[in-house]
Short mmCIF file of C-alpha atoms and ligand atoms in Angstrom, two decimals:
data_model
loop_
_atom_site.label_atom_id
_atom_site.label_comp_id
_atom_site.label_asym_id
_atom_site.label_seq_id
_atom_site.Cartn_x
_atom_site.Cartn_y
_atom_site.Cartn_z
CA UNK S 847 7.47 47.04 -14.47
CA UNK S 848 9.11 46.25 -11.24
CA UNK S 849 10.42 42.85 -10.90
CA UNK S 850 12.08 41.05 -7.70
CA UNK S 851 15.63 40.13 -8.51
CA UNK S 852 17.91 37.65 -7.56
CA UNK S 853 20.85 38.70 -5.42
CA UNK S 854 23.20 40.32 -8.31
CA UNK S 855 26.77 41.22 -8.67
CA UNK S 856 27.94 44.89 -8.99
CA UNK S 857 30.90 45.38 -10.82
CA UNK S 858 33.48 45.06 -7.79
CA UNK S 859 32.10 41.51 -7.84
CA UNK S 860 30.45 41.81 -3.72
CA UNK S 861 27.58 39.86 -3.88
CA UNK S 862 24.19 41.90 -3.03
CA UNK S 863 21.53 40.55 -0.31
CA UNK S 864 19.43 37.66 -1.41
CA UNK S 865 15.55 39.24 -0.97
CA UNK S 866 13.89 37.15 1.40
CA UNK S 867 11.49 34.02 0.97
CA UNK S 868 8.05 34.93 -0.36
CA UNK S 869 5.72 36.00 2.46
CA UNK S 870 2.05 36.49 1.80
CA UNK S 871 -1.17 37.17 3.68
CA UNK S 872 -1.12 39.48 6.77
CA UNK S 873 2.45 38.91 7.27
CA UNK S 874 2.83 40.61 3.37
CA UNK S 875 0.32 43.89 4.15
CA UNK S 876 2.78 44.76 7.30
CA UNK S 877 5.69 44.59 5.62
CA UNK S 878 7.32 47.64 3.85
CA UNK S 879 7.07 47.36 0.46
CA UNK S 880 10.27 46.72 -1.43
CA UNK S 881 10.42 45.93 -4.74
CA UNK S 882 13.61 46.15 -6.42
CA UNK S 883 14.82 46.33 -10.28
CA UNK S 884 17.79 45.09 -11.12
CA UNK S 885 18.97 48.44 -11.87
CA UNK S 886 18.31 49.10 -7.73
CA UNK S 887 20.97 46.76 -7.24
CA UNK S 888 23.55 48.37 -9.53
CA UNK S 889 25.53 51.23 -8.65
CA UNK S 890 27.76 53.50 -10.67
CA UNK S 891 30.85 55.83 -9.48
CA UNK S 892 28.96 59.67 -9.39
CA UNK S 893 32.43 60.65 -10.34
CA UNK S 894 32.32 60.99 -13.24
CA UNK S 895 29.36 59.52 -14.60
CA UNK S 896 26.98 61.52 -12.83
CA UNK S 897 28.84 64.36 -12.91
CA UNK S 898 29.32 64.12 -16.52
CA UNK S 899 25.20 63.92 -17.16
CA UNK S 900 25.43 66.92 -14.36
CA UNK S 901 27.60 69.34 -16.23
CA UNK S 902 25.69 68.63 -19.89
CA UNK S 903 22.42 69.32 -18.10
CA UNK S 904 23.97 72.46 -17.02
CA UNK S 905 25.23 73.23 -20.25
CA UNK S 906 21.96 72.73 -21.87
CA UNK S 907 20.30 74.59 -19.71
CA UNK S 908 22.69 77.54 -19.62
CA UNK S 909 22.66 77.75 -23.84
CA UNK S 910 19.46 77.55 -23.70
CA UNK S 911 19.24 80.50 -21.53
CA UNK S 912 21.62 82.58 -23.47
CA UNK S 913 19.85 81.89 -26.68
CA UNK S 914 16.42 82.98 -25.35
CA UNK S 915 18.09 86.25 -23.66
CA UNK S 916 20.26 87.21 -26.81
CA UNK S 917 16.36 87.30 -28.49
CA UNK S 918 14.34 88.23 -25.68
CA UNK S 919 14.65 91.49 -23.72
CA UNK S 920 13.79 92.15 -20.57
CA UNK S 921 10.72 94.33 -19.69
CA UNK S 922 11.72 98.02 -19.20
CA UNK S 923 8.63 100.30 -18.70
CA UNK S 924 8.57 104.27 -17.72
CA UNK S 925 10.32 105.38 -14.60
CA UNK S 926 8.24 104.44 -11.50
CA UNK S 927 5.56 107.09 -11.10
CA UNK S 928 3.22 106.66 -8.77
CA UNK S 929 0.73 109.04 -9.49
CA UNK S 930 0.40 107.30 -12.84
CA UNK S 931 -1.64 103.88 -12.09
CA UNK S 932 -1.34 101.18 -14.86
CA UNK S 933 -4.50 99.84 -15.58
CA UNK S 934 -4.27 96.84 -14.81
CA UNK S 935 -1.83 96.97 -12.21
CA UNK S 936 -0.95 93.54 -11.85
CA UNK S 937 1.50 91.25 -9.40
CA UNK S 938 4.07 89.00 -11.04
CA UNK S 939 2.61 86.23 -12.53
CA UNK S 940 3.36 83.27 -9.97
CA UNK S 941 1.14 86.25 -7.39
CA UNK S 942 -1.29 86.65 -10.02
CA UNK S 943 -3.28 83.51 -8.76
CA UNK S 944 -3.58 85.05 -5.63
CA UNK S 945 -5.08 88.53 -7.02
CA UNK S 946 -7.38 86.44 -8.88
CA UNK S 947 -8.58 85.29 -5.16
CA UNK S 948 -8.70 88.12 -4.13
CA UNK S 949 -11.06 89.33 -6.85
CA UNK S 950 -13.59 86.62 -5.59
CA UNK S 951 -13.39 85.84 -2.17
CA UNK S 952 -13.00 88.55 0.75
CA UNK S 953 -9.75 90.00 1.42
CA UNK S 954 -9.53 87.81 4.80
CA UNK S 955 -10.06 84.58 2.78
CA UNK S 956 -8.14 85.09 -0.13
CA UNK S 957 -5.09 87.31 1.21
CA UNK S 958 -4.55 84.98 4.80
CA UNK S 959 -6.60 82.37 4.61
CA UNK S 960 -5.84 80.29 1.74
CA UNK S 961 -2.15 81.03 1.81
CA UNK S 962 -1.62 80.08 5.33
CA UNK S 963 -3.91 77.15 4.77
CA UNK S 964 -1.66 75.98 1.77
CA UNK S 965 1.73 76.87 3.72
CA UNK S 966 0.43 74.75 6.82
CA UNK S 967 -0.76 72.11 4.70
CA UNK S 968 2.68 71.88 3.17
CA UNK S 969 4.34 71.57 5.78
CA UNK S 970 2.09 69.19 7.41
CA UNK S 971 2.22 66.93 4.22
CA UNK S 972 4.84 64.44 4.76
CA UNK S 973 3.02 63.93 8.93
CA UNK S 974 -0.43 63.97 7.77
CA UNK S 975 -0.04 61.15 4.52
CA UNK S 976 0.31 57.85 6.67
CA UNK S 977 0.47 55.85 3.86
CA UNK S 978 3.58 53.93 3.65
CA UNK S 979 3.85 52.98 -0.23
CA UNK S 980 5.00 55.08 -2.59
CA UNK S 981 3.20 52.98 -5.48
CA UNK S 982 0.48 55.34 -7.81
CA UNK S 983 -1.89 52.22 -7.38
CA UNK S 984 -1.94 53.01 -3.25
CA UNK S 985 -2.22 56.88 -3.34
CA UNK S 986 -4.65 57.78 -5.47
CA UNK S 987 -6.37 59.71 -2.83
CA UNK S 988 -2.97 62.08 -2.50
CA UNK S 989 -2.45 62.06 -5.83
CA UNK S 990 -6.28 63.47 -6.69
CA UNK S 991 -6.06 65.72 -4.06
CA UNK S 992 -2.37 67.41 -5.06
CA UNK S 993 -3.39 67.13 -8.50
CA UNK S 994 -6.58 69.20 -8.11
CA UNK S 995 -4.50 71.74 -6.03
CA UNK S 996 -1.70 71.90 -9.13
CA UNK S 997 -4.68 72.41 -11.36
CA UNK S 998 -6.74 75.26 -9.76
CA UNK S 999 -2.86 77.01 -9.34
CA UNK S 1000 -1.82 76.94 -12.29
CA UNK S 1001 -5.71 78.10 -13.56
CA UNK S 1002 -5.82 81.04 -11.48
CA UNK S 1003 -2.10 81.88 -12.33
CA UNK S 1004 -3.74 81.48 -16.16
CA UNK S 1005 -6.66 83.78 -15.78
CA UNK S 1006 -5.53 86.43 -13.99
CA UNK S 1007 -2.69 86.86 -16.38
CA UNK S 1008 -4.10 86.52 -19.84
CA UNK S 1009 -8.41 86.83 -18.74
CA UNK S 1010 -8.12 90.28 -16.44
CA UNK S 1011 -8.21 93.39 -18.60
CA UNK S 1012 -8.56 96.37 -17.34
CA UNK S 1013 -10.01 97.26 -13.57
CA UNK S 1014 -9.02 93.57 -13.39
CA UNK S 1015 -12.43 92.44 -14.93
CA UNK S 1016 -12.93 89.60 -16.91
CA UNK S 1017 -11.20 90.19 -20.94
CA UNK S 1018 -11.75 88.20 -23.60
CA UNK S 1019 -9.60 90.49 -25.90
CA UNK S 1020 -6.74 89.96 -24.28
CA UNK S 1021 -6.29 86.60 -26.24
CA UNK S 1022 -9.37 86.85 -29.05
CA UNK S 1023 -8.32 90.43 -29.80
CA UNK S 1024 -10.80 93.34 -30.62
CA UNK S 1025 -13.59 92.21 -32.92
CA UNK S 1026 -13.60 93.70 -36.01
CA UNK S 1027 -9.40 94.11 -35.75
CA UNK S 1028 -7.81 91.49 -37.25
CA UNK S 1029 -4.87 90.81 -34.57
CA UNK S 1030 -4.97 90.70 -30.55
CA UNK S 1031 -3.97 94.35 -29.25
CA UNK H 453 49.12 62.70 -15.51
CA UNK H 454 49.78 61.34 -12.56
CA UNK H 455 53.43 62.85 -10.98
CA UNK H 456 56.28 60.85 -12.16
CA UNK H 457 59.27 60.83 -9.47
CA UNK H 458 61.75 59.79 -12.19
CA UNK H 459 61.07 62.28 -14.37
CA UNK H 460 64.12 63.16 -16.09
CA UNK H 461 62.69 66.28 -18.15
CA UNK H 462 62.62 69.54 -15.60
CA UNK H 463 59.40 71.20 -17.06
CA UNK H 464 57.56 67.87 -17.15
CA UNK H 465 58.60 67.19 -14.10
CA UNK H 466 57.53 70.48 -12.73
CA UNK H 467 54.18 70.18 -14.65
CA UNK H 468 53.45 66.91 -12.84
CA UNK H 469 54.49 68.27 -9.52
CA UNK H 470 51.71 71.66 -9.99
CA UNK H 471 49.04 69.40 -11.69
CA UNK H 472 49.43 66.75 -8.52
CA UNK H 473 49.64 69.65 -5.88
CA UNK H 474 46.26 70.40 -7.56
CA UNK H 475 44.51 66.97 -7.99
CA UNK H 476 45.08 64.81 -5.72
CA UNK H 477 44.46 62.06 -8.00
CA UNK H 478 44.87 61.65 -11.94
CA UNK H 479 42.26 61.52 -14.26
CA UNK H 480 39.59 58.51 -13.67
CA UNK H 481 41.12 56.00 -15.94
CA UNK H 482 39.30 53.49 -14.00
CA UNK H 483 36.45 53.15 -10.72
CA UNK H 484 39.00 53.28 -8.30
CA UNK H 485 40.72 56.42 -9.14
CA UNK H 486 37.13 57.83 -9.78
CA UNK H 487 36.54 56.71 -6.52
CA UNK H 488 39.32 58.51 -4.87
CA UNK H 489 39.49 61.53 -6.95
CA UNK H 490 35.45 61.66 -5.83
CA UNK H 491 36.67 61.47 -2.11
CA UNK H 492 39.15 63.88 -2.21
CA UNK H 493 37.66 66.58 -4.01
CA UNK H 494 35.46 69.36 -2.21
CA UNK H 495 33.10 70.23 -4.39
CA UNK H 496 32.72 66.73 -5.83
CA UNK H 497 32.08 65.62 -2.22
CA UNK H 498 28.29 67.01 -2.76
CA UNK H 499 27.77 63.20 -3.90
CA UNK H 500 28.11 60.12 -2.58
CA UNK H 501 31.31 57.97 -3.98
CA UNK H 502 28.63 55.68 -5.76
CA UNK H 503 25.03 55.59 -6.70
CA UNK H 504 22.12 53.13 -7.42
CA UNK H 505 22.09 53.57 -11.45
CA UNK H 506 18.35 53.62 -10.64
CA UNK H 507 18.53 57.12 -8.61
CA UNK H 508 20.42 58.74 -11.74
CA UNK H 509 18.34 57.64 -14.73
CA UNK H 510 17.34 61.38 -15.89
CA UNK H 511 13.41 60.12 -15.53
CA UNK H 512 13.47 59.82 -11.86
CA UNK H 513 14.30 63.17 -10.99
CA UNK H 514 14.21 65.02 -14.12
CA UNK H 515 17.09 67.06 -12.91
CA UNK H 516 14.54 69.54 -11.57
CA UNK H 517 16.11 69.46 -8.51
CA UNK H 518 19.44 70.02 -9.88
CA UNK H 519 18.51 72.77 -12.27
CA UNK H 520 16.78 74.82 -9.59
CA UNK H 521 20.34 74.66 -8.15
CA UNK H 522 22.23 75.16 -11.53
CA UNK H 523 19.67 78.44 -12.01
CA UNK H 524 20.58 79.42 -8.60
CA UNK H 525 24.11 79.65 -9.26
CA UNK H 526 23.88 81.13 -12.46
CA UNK H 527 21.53 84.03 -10.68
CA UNK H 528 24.52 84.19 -8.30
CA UNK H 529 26.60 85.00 -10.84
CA UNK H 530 24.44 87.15 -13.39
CA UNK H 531 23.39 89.71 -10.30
CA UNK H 532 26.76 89.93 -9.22
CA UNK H 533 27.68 91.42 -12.63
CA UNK H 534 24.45 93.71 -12.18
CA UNK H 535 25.66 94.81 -8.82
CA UNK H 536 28.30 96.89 -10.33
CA UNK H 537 26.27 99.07 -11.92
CA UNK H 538 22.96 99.23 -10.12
CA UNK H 539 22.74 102.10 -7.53
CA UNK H 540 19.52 101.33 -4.98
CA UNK H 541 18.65 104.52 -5.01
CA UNK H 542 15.02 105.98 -6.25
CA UNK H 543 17.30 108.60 -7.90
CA UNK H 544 19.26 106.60 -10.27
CA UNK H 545 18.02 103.06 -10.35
CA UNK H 546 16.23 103.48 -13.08
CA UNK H 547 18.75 104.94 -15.51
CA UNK H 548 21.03 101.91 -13.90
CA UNK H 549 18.58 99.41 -15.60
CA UNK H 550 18.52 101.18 -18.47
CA UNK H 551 22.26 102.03 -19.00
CA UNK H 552 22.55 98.26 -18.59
CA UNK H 553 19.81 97.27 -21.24
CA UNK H 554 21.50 99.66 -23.53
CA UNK H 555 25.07 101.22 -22.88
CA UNK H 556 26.60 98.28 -20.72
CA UNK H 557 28.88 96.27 -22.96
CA UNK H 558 26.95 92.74 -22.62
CA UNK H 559 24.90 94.71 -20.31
CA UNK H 560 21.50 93.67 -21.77
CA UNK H 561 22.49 90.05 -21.93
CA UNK H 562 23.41 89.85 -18.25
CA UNK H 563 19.97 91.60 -17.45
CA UNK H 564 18.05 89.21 -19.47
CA UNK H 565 19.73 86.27 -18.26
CA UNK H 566 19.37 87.02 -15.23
CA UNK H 567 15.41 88.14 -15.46
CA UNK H 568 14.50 84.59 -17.16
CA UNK H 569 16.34 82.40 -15.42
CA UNK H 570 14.79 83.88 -12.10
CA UNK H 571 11.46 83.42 -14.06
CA UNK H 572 12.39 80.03 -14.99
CA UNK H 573 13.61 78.58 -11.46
CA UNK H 574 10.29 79.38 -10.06
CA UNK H 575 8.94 77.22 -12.42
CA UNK H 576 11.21 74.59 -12.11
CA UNK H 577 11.15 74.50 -7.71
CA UNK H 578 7.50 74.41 -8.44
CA UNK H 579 8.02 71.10 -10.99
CA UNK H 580 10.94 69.45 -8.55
CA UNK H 581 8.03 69.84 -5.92
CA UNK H 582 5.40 67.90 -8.02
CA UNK H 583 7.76 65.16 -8.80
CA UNK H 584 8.94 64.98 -5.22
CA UNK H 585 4.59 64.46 -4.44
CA UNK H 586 3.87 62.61 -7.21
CA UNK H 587 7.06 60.24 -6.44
CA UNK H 588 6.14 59.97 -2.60
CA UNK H 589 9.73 60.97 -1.95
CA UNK H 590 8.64 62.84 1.15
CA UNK H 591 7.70 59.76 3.13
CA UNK H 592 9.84 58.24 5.81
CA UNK H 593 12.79 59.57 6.40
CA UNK H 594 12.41 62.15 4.02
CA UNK H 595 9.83 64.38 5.79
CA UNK H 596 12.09 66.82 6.93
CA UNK H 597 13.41 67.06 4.21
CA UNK H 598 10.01 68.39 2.36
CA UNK H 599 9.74 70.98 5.08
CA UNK H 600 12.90 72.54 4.26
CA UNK H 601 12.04 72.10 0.47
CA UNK H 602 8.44 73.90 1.60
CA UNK H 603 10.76 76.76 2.61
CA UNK H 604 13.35 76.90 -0.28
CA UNK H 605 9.83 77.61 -2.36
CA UNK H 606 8.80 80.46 -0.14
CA UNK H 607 12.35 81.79 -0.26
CA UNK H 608 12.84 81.30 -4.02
CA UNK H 609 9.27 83.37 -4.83
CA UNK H 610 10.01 86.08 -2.40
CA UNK H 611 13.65 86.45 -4.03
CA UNK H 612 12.31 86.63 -7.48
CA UNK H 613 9.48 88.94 -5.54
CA UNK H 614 12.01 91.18 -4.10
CA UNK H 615 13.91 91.67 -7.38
CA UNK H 616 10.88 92.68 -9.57
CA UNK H 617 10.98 95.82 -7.38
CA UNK H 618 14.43 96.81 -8.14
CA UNK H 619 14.28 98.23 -12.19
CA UNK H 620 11.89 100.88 -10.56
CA UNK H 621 9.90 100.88 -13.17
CA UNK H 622 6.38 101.36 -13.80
CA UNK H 623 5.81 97.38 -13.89
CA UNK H 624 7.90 97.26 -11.05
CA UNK H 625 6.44 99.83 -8.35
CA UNK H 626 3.06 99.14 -9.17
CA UNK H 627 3.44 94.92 -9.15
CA UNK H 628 4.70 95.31 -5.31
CA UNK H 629 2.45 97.99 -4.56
CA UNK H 630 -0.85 95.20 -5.96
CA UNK H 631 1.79 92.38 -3.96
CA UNK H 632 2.46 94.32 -0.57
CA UNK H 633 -1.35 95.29 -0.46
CA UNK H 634 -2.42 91.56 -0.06
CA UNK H 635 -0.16 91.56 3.24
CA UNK H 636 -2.78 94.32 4.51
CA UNK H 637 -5.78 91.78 4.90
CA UNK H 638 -3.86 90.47 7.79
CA UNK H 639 -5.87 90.76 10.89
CA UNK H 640 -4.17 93.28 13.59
CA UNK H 641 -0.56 92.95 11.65
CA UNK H 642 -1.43 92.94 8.23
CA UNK H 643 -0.90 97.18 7.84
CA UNK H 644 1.69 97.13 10.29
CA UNK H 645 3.31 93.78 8.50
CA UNK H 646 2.73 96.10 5.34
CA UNK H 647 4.98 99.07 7.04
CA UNK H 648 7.94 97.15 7.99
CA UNK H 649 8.20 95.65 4.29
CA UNK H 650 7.74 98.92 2.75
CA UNK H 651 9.45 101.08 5.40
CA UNK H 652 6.51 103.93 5.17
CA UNK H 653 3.11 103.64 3.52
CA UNK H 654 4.04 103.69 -0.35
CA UNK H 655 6.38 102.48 -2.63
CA UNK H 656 9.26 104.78 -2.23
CA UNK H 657 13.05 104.39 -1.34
CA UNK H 658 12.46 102.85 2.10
CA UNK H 659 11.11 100.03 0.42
CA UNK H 660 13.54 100.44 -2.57
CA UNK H 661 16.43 100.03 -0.22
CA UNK H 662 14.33 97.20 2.00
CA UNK H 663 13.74 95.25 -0.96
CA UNK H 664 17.22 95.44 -2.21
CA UNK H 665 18.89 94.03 0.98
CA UNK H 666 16.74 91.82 1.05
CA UNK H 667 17.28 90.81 -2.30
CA UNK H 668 20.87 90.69 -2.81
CA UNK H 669 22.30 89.71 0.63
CA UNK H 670 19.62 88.04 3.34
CA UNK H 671 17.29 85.53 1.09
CA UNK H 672 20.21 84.63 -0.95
CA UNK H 673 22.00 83.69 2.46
CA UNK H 674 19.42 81.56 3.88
CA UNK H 675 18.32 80.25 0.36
CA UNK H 676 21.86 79.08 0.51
CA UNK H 677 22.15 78.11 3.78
CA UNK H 678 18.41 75.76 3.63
CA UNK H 679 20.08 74.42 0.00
CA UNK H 680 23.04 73.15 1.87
CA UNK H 681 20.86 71.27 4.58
CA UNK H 682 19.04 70.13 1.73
CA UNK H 683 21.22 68.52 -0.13
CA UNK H 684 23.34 67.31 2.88
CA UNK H 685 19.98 65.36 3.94
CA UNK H 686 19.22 64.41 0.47
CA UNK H 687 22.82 62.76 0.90
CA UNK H 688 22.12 60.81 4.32
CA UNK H 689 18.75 59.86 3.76
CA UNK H 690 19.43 58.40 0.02
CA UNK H 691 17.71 58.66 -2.65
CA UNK H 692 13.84 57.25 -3.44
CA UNK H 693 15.07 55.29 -6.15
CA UNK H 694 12.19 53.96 -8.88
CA UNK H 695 8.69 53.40 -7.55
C1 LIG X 1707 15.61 76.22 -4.23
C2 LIG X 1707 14.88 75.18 -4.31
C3 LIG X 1707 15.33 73.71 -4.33
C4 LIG X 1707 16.52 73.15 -4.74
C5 LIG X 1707 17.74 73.86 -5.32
C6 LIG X 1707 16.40 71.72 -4.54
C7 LIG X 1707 17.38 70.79 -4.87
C8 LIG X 1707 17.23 69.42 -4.75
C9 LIG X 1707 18.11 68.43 -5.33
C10 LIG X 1707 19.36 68.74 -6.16
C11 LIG X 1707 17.64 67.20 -4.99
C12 LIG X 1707 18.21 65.85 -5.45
C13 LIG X 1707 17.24 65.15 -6.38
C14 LIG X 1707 16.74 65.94 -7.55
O1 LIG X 1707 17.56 66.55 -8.29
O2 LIG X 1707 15.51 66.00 -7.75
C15 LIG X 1707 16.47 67.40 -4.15
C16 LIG X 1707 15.73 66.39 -3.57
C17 LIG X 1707 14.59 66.58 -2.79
N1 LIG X 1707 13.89 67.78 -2.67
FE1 LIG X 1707 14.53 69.57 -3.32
N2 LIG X 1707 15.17 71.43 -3.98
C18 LIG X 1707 14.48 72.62 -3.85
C19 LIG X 1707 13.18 72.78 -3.39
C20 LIG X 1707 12.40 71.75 -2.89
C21 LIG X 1707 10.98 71.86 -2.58
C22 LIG X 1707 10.13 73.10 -2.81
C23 LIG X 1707 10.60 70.64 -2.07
C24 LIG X 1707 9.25 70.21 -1.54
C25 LIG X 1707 8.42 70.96 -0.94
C26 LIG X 1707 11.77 69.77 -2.05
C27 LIG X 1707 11.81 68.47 -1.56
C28 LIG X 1707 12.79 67.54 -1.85
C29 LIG X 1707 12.83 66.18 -1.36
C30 LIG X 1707 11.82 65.51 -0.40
C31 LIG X 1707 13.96 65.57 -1.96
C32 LIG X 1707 14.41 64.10 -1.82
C33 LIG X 1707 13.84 63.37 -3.03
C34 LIG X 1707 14.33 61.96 -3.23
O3 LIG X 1707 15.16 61.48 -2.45
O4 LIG X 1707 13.85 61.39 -4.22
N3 LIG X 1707 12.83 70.47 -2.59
N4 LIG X 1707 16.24 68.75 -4.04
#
């Protein structure tokens, strides 16, 4: 995939750096890893080739938009009541995850804990990973361990939004439907 | 188009002298006019006058990162069109939403529009994120960079957060009352962190109001304000470029 290149020329003809003679060994594990394509080399004016790829990304994304809101309304329920409780009352769906903790750890885990734990960690992220390459082959361990925190987000996000019926308890029907009806209610 | 002193025709000559009090430069006919024109220009000065082809092939950053912006803008624009109709009041707000959704010329489209694409840019802060991990393009120098991305995330969920409230509907007072009840495991200042967000104990229009200037003025502001930094450090510190 990656190759090391000769020095190059970029189209205002300046030659680029020469990498350096091979090293291998110790000398090779303390060195920052640089590996460049030829493409690395290259460089294009933003103006307006990226800008051009900018604006039709935009565009896309903006018809896109309009064509899913021309079809799609909005949600619009009843006039805020509040002696009327839905049931299930639920939090938007990217809070849903953290209802879902809620529903099986205690409040003190679920509500601070975690969240803090995941802010910190965050944060902490780019200080804590001392690993210097950015190759897949040298982080698996970060990549395991973000992927298994993606995973149990986006499955708590899943379950409390389409498993919790009502009083929050577990609901098949909610994607199987009613047995003996013949379409989800 | 470039302005032609010996212009003999008035109008043209006029034309060329508005166009080039405009643009500085004419249109990029070739790299160093691009060049210039990049230079020159405000808004194009977000980028740098050249880039690594590398850093721009649509795989590397999936334009996540530039849609979350895009969406941003567009929500900018979208609520600012809602903002002439919607009242924050407990009284009214309702019939606002719903005036808009079905008397409002375009109304309903604006709404929309602007409900999905909040939906949407959580989703895709939460996908630039991944691909910034997955990518390593937090390491050295970037780490700071990740911190203030760690905060655009919090700011971008409690914006779409804040604005769920606002309809006051029944989806919308109950989903903050389920979301504002989490802040009350807190030890010590969990009720009392509950009581400042709300302004009282329930749902009502101290919260309404809360949640609104919140909402339209100060996590817009510093969304902004951390999206500027962003980018400006995205900008010194370069980009990854491929693995
Ligand atoms: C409102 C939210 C955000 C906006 C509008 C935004 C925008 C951008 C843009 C336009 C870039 C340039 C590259 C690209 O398009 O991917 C970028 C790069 C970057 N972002 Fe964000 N971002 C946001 C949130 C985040 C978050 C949540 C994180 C991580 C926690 C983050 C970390 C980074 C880093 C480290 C870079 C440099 C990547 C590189 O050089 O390859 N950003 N961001």
């Amino acid at each position: 995939m990656a190759t090391v290149v000769e020095g190059g020329r970029d189209q205002r003809g300046s030659v680029t750096p020469r990498p350096q003679a091979p090293i291998s060994g110790p000398e090779l594990a303390n060195t920052p890893l640089v590996i460049r394509r030829r493409e690395d080399e290259e460089t294009v004016v933003t103006f307006p080739y990226l800008v051009w790829r900018e604006f039709l990304a935009g565009l896309a994304a903006f018809v896109f938009l309009m064509l899913v809101s021309i079809q799609v309304n909005a949600p619009l329920l009843q006039k805020a009541n509040v002696s009327i409780t839905p049931n299930p009352a639920k939090a938007p769906w990217y809070f849903v995850g953290l209802q879902e903790l809620l529903e099986r750890f205690p409040p003190i885990m679920a509500g601070v804990a975690f969240p803090s734990f995941v802010i910190i960690f965050m944060i902490l992220t780019p200080y804590l990973d001392r690993n210097p390459s950015r190759r897949p082959q040298d982080r698996r361990v970060a990549i395991v361990l973000f992927t298994v925190f993606v995973c149990l987000s986006v499955a708590f996000v899943v379950i409390g939004e389409f498993f919790r019926g009502e009083a929050f308890n577990w609901d098949w029907t909610l994607i199987l439907g009613h047995p003996g009806l013949s379409s989800p209610v | 188009m470039s302005a032609t002193p010996g212009e003999a025709n008035p109008v043209r000559a006029f034309v060329a002298q508005l166009w080039g009090s405009v643009f500085r430069h004419g249109l990029p006919t070739n790299d160093k006019v691009a060049a210039r024109t990049a230079l020159t220009n405000f808004f194009l000065h977000i980028h740098p006058v050249r880039v690594k082809k590398s850093a721009v092939r649509v795989s590397y950053t999936l334009c996540l990162g530039g849609l979350s912006f895009f969406l941003f803008i567009l929500l900018t624009i979208t609520g600012l069109f809602l903002m002439f109709y919607y009242i924050p009041s407990v009284d009214s707000a309702y019939q606002n939403v719903k005036d808009l959704q079905f008397v409002a010329v375009f109304g309903d489209i604006i709404r929309n529009m602007h409900r999905w694409a909040a939906h949407a840019m959580v989703i895709t802060v939460w996908l630039h994120m991944a691909r910034v991990f997955y990518q390593g393009a937090y390491k050295p120098p970037r780490e700071f960079n990740w911190v203030i991305g760690t905060f655009l995330l919090l700011i971008t969920l409690l914006l779409s957060f804040s604005g769920y409230l606002l309809p006051w509907d029944q989806l919308a007072i109950w989903a903050i009352t389920v979301g504002t009840n989490m802040a009350k495991y807190a030890p010590i200042v969990g009720p009392y962190t509950r009581y400042l967000l709300l302004g009282g104990d329930q749902v009502a229009q101290g919260a309404l109001i809360r949640f609104y200037v919140l909402h339209v003025i100060a996590l817009p502001l510093i969304g902004f304000l951390l999206m500027v930094v962003h980018f400006w450090r995205v900008r010194k510190d370069g980009f990854t470029g491929g693995l």
